[in-house]
Tab-separated table of C-alpha atoms in Angstrom:
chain	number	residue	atom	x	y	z
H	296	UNK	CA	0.000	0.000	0.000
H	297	UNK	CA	1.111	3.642	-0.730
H	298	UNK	CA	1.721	6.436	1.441
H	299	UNK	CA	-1.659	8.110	-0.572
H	300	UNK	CA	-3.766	4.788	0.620
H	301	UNK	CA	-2.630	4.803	3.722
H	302	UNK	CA	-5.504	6.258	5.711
H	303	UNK	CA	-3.502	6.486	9.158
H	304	UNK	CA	-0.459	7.850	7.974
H	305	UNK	CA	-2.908	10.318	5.940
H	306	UNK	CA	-5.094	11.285	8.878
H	307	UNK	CA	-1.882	11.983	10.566
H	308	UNK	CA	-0.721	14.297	8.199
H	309	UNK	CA	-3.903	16.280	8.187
H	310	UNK	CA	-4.048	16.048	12.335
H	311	UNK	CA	-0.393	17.604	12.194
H	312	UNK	CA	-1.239	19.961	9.640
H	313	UNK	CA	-4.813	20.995	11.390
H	314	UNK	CA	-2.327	21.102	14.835
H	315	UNK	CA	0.518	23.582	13.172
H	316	UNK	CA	-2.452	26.018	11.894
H	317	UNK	CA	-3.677	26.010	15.361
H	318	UNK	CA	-0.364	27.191	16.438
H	319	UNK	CA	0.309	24.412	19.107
H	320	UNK	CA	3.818	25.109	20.570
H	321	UNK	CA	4.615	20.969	20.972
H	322	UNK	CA	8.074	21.057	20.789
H	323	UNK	CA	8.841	19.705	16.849
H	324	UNK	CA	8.064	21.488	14.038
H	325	UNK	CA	6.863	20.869	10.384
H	326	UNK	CA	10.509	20.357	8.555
H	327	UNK	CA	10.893	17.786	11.146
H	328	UNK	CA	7.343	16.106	10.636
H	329	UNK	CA	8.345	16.088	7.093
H	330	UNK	CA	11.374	14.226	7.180
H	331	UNK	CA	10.293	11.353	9.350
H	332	UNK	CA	10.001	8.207	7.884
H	333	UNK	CA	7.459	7.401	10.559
H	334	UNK	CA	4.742	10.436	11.650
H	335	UNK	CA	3.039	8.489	14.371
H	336	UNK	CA	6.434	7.476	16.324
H	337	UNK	CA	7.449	10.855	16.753
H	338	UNK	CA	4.636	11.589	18.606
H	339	UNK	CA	4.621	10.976	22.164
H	340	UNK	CA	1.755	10.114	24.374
H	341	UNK	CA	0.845	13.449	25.800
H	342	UNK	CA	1.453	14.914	22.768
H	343	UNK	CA	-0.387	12.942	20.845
H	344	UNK	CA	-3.465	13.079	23.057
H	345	UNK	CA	-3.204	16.897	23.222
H	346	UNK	CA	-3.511	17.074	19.174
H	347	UNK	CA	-6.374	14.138	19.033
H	348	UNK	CA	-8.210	16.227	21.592
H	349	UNK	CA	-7.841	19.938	19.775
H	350	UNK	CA	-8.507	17.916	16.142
H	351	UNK	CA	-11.330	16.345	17.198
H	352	UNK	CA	-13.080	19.543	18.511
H	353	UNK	CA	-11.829	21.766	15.695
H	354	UNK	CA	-13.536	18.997	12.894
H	355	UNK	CA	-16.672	18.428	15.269
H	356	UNK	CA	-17.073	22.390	14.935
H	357	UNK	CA	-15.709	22.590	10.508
H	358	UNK	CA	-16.320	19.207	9.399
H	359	UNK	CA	-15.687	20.544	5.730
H	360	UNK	CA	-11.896	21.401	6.977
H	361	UNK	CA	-10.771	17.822	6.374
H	362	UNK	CA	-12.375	16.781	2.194
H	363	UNK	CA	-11.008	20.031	1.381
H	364	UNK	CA	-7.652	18.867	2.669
H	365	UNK	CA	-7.880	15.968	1.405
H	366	UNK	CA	-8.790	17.501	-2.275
H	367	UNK	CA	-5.924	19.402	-1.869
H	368	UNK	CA	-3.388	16.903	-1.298
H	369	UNK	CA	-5.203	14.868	-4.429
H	370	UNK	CA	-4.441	17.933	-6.529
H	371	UNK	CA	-0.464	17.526	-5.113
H	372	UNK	CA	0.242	14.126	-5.567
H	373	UNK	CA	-1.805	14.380	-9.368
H	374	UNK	CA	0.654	17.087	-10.110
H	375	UNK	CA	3.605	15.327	-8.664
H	376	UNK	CA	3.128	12.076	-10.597
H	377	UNK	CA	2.346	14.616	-13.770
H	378	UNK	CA	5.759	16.157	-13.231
H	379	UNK	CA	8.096	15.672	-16.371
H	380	UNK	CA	5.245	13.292	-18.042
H	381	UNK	CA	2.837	15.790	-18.661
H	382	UNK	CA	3.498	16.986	-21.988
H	383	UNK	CA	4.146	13.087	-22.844
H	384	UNK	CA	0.740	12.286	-22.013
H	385	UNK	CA	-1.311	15.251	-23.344
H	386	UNK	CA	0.894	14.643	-27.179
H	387	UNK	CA	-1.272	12.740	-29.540
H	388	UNK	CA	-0.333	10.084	-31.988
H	389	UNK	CA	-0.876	12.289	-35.095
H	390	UNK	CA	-4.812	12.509	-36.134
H	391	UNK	CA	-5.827	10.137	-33.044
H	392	UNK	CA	-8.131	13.088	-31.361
H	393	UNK	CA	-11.930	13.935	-30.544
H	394	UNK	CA	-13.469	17.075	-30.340
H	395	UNK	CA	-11.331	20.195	-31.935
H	396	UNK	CA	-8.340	19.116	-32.957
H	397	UNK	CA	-6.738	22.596	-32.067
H	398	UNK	CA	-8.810	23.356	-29.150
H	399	UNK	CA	-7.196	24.899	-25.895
H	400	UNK	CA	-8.627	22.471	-23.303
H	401	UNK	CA	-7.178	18.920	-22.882
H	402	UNK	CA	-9.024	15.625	-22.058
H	403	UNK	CA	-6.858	12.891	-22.701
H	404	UNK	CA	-8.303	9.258	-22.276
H	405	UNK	CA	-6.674	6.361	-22.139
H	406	UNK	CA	-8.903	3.348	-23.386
H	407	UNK	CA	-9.605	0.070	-25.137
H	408	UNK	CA	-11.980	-0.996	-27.513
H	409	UNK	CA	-12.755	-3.818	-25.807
H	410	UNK	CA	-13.579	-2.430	-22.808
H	411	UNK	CA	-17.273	-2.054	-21.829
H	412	UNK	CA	-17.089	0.619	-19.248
H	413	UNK	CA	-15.047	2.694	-22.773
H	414	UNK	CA	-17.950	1.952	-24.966
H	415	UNK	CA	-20.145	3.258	-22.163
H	416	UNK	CA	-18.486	6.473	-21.988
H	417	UNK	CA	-18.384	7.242	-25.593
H	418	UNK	CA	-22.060	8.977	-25.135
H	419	UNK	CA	-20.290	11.011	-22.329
H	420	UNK	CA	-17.429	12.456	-24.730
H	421	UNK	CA	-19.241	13.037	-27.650
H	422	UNK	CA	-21.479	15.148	-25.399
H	423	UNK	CA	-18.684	16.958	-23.480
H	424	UNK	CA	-17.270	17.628	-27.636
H	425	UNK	CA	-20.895	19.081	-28.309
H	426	UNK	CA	-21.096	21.528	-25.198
H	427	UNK	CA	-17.422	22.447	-25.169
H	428	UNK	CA	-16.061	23.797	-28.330
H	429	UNK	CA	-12.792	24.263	-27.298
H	430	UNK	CA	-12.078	20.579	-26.240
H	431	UNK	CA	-9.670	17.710	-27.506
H	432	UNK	CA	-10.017	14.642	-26.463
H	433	UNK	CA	-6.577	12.797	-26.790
H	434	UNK	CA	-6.977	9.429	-27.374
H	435	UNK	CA	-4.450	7.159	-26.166
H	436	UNK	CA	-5.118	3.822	-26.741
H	437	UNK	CA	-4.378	1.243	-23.648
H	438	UNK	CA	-5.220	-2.124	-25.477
H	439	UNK	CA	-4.516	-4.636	-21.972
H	440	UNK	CA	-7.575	-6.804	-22.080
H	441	UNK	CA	-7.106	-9.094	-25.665
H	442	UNK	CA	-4.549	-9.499	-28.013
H	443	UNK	CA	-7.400	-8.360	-30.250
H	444	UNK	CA	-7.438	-5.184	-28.058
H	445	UNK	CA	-4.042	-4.228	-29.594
H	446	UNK	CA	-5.207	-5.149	-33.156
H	447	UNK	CA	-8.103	-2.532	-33.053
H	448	UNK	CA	-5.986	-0.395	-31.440
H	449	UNK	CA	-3.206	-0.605	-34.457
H	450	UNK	CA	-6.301	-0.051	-36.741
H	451	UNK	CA	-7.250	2.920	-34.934
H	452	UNK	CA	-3.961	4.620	-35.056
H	453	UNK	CA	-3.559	3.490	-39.421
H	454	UNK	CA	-7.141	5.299	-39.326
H	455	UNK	CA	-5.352	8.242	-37.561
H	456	UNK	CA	-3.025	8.643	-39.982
H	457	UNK	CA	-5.466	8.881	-42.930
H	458	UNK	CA	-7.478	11.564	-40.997
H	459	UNK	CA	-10.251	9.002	-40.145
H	460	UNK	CA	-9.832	8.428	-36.675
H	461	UNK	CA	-13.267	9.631	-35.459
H	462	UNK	CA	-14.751	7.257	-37.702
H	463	UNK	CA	-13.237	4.542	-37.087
H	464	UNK	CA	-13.711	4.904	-33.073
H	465	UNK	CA	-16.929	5.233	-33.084
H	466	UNK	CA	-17.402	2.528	-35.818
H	467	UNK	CA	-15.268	-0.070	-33.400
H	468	UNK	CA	-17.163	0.720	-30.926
H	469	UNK	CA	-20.527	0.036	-32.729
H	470	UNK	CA	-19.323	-2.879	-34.431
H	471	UNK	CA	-19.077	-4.743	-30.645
H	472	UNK	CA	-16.223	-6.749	-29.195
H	473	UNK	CA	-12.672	-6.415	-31.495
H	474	UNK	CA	-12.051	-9.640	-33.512
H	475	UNK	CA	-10.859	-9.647	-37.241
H	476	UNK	CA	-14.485	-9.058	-38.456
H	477	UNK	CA	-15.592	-6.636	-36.100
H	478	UNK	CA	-11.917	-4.315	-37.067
H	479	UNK	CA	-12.880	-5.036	-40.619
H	480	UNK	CA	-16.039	-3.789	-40.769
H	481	UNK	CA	-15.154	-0.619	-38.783
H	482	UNK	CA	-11.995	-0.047	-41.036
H	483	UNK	CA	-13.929	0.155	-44.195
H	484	UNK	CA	-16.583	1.906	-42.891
H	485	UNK	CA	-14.037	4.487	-42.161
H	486	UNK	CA	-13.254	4.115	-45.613
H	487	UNK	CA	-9.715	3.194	-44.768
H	488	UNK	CA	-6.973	2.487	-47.870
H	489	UNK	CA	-6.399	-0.835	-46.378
H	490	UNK	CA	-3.210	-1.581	-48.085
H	491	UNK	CA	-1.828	1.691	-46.556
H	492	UNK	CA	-3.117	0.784	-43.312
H	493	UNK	CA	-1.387	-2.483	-43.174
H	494	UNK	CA	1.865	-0.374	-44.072
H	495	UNK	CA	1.150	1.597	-41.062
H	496	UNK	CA	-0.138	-1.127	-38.676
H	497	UNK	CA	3.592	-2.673	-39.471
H	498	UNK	CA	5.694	0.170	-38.509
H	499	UNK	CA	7.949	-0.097	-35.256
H	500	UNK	CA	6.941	3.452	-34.007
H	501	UNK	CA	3.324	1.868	-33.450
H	502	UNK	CA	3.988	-1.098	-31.281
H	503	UNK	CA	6.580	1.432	-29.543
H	504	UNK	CA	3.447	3.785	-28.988
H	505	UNK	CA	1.421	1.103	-27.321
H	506	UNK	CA	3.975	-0.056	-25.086
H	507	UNK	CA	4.756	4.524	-24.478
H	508	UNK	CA	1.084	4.335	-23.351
H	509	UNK	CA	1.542	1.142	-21.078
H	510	UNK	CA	4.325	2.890	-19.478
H	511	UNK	CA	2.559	6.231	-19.059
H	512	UNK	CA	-0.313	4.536	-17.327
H	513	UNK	CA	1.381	2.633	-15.221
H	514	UNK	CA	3.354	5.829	-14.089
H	515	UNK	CA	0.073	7.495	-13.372
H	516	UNK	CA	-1.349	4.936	-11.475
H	517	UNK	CA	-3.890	3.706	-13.793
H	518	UNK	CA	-4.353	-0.054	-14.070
H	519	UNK	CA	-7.863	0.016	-15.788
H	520	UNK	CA	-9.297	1.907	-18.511
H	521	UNK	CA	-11.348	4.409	-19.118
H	522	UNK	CA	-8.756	6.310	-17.069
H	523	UNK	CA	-8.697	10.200	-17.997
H	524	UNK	CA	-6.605	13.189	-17.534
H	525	UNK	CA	-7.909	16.897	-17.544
H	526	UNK	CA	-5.030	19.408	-16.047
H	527	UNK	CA	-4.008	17.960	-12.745
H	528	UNK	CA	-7.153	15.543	-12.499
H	529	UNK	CA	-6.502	12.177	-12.749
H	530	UNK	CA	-9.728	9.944	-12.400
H	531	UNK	CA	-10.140	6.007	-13.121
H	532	UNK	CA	-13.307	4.546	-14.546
H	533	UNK	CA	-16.871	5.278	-16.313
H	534	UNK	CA	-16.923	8.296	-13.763
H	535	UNK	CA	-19.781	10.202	-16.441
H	536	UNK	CA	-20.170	13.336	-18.299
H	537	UNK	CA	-21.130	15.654	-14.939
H	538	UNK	CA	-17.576	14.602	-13.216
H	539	UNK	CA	-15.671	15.089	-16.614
H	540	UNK	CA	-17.444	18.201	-16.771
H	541	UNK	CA	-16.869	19.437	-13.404
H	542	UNK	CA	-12.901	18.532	-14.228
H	543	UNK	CA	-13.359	20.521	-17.370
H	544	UNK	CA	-14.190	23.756	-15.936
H	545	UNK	CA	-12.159	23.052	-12.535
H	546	UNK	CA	-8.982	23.226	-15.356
H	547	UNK	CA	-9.938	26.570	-16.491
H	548	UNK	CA	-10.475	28.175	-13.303
């Protein structure tokens, strides 16, 4: 378990946090809280007691005090794990986009045509594309559930390059669970040049592009898909359109 899952370690944080805005003269200060591999042993008994007891009135009296905290340190350890990735995950495979290809907010989701929870949400994009203008949707495709999950995903990135991508998602995901008939029929109902498709589908820099997105996902955390990233929101899951939403404009304010 992380230090983020860790629900004692993080209740300790926010006790000593809640404690040092109080201004409670106990004798060790933040840089040391900071530095100690272990927050609850430095604490002795008295001490300890004389935080629970000031904590426990304070959130008894501002019970919002502590979500907000938590929401806060969310927001830091999103950023963190966004540090030096960012503009990594947020770059496109060329033509592999939603919405407005040259619009100034980013969604970027990572998915797999053969996931239902992806086929779910592909009502809630299309609407976020309609009521936002200024959205792209970054597509980067996280093919982990069938070795016919990386085949549709190869087709979907030859469709990219021939400036049919939309077509093709939304015919994949129509066309039902990704086998050799089910890519077909979604390929030429793209209208895909299938010979330059295969040329595509058989070029290194794609297979290194799926395994780019495998990495990136795994250094965000994600181990499912949908899993989506709006500024320094990270969420996991068919969360719906209202939650994307509320990300969207959260990223502009």
């Amino acid at each position: 378990m992380s230090e983020s899952q860790n629900p004692r370690r993080t209740v300790l944080i926010a006790i000593a946090c809640v404690a040092a805005g109080l201004g409670l003269g106990l004798g060790w200060g933040w840089q040391q809280w900071r530095v100690a591999s272990d927050p609850a042993a430095a604490l002795s008994g008295g001490e300890r007691a004389a935080i629970e007891k000031v904590v426990h009135d304070y959130l008894i009296e501002h019970p919002e005090v502590l979500p907000k905290a938590m929401e806060a340190l969310q927001r830091k350890e999103n950023a963190s794990a966004l540090s030096g990735i960012r503009g990594d995950v947020t770059k496109e495979w060329p033509g592999q986009v939603l919405g407005n290809p040259a619009g100034k907010i980013t969604l970027v989701e990572f998915t797999d045509f053969a996931c239902t929870y992806c086929r779910q949400s592909e009502a809630d994009v299309d609407a976020l594309v309609r009521a936002n203008p200024e959205l792209k949707v970054v597509i980067r495709q996280l093919p982990i559930l069938s070795p016919e999950s990386a085949d549709a995903a190869k087709w979907g990135m030859a469709a990219a390059e021939q400036g049919k991508y939309s077509v093709f998602h939304h015919a994949m995901y129509a066309a039902g669970k990704p086998d050799a008939r089910t890519i077909e029929a979604a390929a030429r109902a793209a209208g895909l040049d299938m010979a330059r498709a295969q040329k595509v589908i058989a070029d290194p820099r794609v297979e290194a592009e799926l395994g780019r997105n495998i990495e990136l996902a795994r250094q965000l955390g994600f181990n499912g898909t949908p899993s989506w990233v709006i500024g320094d929101v990270l969420l996991s899951g068919a969360v719906g359109k209202e939650r994307l939403q509320a990300a969207i404009k959260d990223s502009q304010s």
